[in-house]
PDB file of C-alpha atoms in Angstrom:
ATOM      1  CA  UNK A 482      47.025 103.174  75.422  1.00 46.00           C
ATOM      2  CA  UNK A 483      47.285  99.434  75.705  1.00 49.00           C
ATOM      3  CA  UNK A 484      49.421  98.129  78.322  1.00 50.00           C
ATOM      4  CA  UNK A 485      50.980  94.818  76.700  1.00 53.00           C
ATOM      5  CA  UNK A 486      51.451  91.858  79.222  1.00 57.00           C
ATOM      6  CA  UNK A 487      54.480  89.875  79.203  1.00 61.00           C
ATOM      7  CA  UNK A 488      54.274  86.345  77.789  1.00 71.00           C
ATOM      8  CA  UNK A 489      54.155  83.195  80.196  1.00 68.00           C
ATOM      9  CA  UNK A 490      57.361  82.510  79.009  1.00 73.00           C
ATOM     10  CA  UNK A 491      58.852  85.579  79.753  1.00 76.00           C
ATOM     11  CA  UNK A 492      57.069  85.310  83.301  1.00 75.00           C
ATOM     12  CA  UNK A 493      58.284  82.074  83.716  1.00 83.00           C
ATOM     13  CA  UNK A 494      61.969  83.240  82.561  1.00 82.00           C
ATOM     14  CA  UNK A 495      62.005  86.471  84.885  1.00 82.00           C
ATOM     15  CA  UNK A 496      60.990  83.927  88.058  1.00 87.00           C
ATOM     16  CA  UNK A 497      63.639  81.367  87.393  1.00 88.00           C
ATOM     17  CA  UNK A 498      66.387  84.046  87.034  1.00 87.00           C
ATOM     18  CA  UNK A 499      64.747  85.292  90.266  1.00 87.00           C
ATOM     19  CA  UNK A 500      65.250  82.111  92.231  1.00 89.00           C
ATOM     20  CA  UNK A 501      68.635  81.653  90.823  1.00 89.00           C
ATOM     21  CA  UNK A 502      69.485  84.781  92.243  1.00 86.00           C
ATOM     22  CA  UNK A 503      67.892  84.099  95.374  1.00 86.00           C
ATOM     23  CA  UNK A 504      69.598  80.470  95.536  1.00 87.00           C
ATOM     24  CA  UNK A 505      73.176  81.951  94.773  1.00 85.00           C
ATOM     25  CA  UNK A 506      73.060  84.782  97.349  1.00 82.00           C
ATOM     26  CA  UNK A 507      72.326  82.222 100.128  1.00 83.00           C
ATOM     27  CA  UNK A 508      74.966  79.991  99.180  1.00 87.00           C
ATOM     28  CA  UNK A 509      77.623  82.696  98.698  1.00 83.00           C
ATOM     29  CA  UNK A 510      77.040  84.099 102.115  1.00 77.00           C
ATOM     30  CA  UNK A 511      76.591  80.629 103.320  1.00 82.00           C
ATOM     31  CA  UNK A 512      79.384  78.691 101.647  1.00 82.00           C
ATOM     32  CA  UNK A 513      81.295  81.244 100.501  1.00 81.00           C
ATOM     33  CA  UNK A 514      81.814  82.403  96.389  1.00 82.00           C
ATOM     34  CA  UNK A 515      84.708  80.323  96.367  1.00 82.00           C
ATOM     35  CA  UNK A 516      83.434  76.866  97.859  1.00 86.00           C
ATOM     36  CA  UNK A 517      80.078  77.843  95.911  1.00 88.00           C
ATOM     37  CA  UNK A 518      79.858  75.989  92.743  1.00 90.00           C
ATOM     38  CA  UNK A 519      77.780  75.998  89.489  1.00 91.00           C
ATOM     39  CA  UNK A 520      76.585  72.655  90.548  1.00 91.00           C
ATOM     40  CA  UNK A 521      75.646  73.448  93.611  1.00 91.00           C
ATOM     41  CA  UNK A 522      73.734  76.570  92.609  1.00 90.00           C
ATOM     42  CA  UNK A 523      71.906  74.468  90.182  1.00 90.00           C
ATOM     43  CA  UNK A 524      70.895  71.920  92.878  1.00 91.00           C
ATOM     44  CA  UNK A 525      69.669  74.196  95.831  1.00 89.00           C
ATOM     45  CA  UNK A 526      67.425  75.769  92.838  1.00 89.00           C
ATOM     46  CA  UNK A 527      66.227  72.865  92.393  1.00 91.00           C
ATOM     47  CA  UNK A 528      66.981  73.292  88.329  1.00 90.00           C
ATOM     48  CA  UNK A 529      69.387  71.619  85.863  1.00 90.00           C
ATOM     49  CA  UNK A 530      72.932  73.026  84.858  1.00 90.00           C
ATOM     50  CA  UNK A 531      71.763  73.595  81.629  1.00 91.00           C
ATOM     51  CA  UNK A 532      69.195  75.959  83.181  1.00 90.00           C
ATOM     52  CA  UNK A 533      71.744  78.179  84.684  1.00 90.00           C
ATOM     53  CA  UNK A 534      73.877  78.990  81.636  1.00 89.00           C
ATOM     54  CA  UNK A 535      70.989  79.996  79.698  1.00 89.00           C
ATOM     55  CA  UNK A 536      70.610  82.950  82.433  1.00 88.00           C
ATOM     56  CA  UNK A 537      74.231  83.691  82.859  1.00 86.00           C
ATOM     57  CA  UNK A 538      77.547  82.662  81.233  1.00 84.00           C
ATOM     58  CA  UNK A 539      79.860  81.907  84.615  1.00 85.00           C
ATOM     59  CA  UNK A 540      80.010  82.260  88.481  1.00 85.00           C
ATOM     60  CA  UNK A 541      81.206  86.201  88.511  1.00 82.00           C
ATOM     61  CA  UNK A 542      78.016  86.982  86.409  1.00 82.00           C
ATOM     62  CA  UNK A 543      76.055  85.739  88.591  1.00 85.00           C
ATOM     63  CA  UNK A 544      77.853  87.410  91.381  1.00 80.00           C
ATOM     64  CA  UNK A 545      77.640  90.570  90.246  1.00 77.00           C
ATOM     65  CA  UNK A 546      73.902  90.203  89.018  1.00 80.00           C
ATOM     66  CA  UNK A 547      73.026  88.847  92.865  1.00 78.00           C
ATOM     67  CA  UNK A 548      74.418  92.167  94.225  1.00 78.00           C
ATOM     68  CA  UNK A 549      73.347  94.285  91.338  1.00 78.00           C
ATOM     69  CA  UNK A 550      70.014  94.811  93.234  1.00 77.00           C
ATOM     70  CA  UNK A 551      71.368  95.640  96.874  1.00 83.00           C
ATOM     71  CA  UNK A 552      73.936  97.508  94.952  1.00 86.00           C
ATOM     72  CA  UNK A 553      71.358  99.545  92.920  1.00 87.00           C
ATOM     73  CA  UNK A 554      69.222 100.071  96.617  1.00 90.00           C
ATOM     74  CA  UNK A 555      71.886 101.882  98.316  1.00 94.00           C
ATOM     75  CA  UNK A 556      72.949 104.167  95.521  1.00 93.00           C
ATOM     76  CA  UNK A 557      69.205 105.577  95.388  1.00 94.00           C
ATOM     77  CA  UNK A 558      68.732 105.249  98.907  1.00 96.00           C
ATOM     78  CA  UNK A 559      72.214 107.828  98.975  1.00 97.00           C
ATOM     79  CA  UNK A 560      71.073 110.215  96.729  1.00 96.00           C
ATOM     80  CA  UNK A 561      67.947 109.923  97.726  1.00 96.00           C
ATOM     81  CA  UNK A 562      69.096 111.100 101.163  1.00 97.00           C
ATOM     82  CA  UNK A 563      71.990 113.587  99.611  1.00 96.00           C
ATOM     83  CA  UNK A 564      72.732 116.902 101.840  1.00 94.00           C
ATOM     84  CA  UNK A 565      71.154 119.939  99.892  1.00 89.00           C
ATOM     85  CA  UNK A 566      74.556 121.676  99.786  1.00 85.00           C
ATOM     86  CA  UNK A 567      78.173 121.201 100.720  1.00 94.00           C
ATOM     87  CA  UNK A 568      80.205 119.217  98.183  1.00 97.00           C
ATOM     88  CA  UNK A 569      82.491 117.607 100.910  1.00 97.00           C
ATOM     89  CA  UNK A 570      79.233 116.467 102.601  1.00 97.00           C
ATOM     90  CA  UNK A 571      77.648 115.011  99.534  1.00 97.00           C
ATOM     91  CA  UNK A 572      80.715 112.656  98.165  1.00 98.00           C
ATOM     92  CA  UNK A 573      81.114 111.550 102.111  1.00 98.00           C
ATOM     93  CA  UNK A 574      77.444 111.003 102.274  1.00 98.00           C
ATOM     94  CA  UNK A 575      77.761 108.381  99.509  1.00 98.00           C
ATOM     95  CA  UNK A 576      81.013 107.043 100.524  1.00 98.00           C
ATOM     96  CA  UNK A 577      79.262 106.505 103.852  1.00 98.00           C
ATOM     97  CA  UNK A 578      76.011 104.563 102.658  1.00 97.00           C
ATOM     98  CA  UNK A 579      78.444 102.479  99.775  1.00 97.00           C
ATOM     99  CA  UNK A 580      81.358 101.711 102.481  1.00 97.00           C
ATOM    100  CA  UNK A 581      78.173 100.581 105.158  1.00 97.00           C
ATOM    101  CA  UNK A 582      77.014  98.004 102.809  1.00 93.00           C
ATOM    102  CA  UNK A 583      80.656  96.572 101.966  1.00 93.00           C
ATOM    103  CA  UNK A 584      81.567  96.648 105.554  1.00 95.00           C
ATOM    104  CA  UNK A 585      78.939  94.198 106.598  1.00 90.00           C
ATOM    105  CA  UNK A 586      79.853  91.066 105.242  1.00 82.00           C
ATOM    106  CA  UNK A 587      83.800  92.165 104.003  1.00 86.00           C
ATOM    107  CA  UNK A 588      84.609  88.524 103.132  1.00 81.00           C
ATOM    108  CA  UNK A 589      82.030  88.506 100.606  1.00 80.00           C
ATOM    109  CA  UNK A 590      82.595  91.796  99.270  1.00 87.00           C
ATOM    110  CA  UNK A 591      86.186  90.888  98.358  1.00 88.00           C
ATOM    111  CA  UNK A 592      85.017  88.112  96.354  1.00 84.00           C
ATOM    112  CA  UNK A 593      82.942  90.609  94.181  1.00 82.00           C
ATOM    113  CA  UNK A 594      85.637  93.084  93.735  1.00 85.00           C
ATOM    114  CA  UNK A 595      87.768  90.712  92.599  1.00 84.00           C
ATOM    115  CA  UNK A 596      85.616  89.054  90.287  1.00 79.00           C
ATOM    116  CA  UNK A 597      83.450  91.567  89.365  1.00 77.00           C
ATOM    117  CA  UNK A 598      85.882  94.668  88.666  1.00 78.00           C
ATOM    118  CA  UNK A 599      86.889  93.598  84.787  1.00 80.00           C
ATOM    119  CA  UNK A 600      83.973  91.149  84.278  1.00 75.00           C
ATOM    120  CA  UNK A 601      83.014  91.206  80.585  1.00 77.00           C
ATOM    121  CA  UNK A 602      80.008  89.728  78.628  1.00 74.00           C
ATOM    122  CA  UNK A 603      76.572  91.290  78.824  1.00 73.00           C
ATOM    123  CA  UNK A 604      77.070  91.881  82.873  1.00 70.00           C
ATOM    124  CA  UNK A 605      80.460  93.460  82.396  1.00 74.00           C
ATOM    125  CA  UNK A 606      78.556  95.949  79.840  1.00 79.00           C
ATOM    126  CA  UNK A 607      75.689  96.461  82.504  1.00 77.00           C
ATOM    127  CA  UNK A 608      78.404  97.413  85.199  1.00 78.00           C
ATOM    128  CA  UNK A 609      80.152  99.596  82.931  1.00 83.00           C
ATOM    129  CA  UNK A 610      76.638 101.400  82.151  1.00 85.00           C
ATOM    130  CA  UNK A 611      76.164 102.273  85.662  1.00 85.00           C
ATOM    131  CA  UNK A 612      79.336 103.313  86.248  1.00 88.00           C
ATOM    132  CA  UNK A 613      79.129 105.866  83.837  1.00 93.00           C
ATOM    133  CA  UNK A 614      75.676 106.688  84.883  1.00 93.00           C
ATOM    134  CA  UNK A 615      77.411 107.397  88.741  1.00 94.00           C
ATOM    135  CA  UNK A 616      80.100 109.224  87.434  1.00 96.00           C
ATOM    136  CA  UNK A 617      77.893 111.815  85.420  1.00 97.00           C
ATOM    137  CA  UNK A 618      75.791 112.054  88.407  1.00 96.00           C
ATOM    138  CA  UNK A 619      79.022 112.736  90.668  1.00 97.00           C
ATOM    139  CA  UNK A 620      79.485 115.205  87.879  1.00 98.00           C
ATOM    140  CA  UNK A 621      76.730 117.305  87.870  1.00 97.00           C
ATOM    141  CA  UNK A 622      76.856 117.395  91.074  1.00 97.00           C
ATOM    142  CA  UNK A 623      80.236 119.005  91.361  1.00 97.00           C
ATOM    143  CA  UNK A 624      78.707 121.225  88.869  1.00 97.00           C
ATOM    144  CA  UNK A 625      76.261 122.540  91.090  1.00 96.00           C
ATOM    145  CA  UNK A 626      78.562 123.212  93.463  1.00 96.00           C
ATOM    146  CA  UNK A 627      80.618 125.330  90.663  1.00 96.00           C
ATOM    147  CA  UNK A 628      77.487 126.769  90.108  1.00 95.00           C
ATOM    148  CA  UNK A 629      76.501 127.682  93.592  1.00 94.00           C
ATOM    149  CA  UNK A 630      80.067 129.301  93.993  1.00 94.00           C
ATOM    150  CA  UNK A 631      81.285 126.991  96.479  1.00 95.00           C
ATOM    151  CA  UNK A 632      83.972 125.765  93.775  1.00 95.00           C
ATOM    152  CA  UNK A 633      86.656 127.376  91.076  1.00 93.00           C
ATOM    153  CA  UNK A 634      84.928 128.505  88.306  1.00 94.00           C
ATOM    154  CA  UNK A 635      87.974 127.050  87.309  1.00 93.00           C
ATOM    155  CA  UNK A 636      87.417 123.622  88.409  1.00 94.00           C
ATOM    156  CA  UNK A 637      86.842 120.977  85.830  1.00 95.00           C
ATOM    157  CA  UNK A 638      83.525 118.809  86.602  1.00 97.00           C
ATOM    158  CA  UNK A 639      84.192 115.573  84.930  1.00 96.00           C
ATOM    159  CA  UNK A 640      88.065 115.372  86.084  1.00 96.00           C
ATOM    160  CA  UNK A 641      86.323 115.714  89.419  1.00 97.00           C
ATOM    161  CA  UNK A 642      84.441 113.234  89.745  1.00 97.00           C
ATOM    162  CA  UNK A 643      86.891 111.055  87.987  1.00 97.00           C
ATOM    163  CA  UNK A 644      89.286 112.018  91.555  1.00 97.00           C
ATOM    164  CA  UNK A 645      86.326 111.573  93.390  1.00 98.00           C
ATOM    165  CA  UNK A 646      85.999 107.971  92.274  1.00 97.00           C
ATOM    166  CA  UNK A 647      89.295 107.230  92.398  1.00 97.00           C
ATOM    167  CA  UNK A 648      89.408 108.633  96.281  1.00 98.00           C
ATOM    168  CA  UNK A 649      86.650 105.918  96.709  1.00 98.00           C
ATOM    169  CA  UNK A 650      88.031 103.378  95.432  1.00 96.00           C
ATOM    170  CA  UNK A 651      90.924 103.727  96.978  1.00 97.00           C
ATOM    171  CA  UNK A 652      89.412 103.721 100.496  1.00 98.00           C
ATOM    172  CA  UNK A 653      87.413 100.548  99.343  1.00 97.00           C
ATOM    173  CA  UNK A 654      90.197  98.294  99.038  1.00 96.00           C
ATOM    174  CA  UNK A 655      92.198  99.712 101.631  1.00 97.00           C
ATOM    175  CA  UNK A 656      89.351  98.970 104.130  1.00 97.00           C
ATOM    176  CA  UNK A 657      88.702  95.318 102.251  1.00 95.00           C
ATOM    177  CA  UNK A 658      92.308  95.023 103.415  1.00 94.00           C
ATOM    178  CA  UNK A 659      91.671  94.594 106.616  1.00 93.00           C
ATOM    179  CA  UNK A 660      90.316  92.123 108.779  1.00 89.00           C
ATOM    180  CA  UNK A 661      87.307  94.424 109.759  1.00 91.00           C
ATOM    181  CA  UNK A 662      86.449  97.440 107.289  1.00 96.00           C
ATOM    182  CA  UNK A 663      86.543 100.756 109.550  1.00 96.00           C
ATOM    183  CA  UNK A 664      84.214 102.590 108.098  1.00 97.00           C
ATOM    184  CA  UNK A 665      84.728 105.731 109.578  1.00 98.00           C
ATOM    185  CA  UNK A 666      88.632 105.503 108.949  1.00 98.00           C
ATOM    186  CA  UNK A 667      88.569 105.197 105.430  1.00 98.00           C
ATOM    187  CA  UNK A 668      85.762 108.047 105.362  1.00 98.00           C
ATOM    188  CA  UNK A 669      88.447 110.591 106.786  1.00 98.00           C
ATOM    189  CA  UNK A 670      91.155 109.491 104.351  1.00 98.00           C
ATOM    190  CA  UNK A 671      88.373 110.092 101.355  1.00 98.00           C
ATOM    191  CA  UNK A 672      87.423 113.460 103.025  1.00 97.00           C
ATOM    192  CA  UNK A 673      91.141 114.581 103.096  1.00 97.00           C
ATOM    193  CA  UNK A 674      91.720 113.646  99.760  1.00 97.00           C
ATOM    194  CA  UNK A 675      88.710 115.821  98.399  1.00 97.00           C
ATOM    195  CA  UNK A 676      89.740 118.580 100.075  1.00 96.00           C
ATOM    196  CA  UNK A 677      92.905 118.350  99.290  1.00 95.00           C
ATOM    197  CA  UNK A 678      91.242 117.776  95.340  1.00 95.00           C
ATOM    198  CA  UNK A 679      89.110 120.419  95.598  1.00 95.00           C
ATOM    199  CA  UNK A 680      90.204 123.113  97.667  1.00 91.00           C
ATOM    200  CA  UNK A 681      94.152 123.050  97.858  1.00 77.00           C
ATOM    201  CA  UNK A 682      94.307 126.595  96.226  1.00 58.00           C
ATOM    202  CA  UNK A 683      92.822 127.726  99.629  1.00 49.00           C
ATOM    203  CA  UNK A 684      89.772 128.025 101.581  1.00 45.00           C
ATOM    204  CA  UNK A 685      88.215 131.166  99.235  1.00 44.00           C
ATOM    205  CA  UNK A 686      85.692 128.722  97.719  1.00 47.00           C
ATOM    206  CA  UNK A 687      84.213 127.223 100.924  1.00 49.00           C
ATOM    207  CA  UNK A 688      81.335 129.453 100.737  1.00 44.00           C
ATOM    208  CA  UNK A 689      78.279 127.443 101.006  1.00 41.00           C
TER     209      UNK A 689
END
């Protein structure tokens, strides 16, 4: 079968969103999102303003594109990595890796929190898809553990993962809170509210 190659213009369209990207990540950990503006993105890419809102509609799209990358890294890097059993193990394993990358540069990650968490348009749709996508996979794996008989037969995956997220998230902005994100503080508080989730009808289920 034929392999069709993308158009120049295409090419050329992929590489200028690539060096926008590029442009805005260095100025936002430079500058700062806030002091960063659509002006200034335009210049240090060395492109017009025109140029930039043909490739994204505002500042938090861009944002959130920059970071969709790093963002998408990590996630596959954590399940890549995931413990073979032990549901506990697994949701702190990806807490761990997703809490590493917001710790190092906390400053930053508030700014795409904030602008990121109800951003609409095509980006806002793209966000929404992988959440879903993490969820389900958070899912199935709480299914396995059903499965495996480390859970309740009785325990309902989606709802799950669903707590799971919201345990997260939770620990997130609680460690965003603070001047330096403690990692391994808001890992305990996520691990006590799982098993608190998961295993408050007693310890009869911890088999694996």
């Amino acid at each position: 079968m034929a392999i069709k190659k993308k158009s120049h213009r295409l090419l050329q369209k992929e590489a200028t969103r690539k060096i926008l990207l590029q442009s805005a990540y260095s100025l936002f950990v430079e500058k700062g999102y806030e002091k960063t503006t659509m002006r200034a993105l335009a210049e240090n890419a060395g492109v017009g303003l025109g140029t930039i809102f043909k490739h994204f509609s505002d500042k938090p799209s861009i944002l959130a594109a920059a970071f969709e990358e790093d963002l998408n890294a990590v996630l596959q890097n954590a399940f890549r990595t995931l413990p073979s059993l032990g549901i506990t193990s697994q949701l702190i394993h990806i807490s761990n890796h997703l809490y590493s990358f917001y710790a190092k540069n906390p400053i930053f990650s508030r700014a795409l929190i904030k602008e990121v968490l109800f951003l609409e348009g095509d980006h806002g749709k793209v966000l929404h898809q992988q959440l879903q996508i993490f969820l389900e996979t958070i899912t199935n794996l709480i299914g396995n553990a059903v499965q495996n008989g480390e859970l309740s037969p009785d325990t309902q995956t989606s709802d799950g993962a669903t707590a799971y997220w919201s345990f997260y998230f939770t620990g997130l902005l609680l460690g965003l809170m603070e001047p330096s994100f403690n990692v391994s503080t808001q890992l305990a508080l996520v691990e006590r509210l799982i098993d608190k989730h998961f295993f408050e009808k007693g310890d009869s289920f911890r088999g694996c």
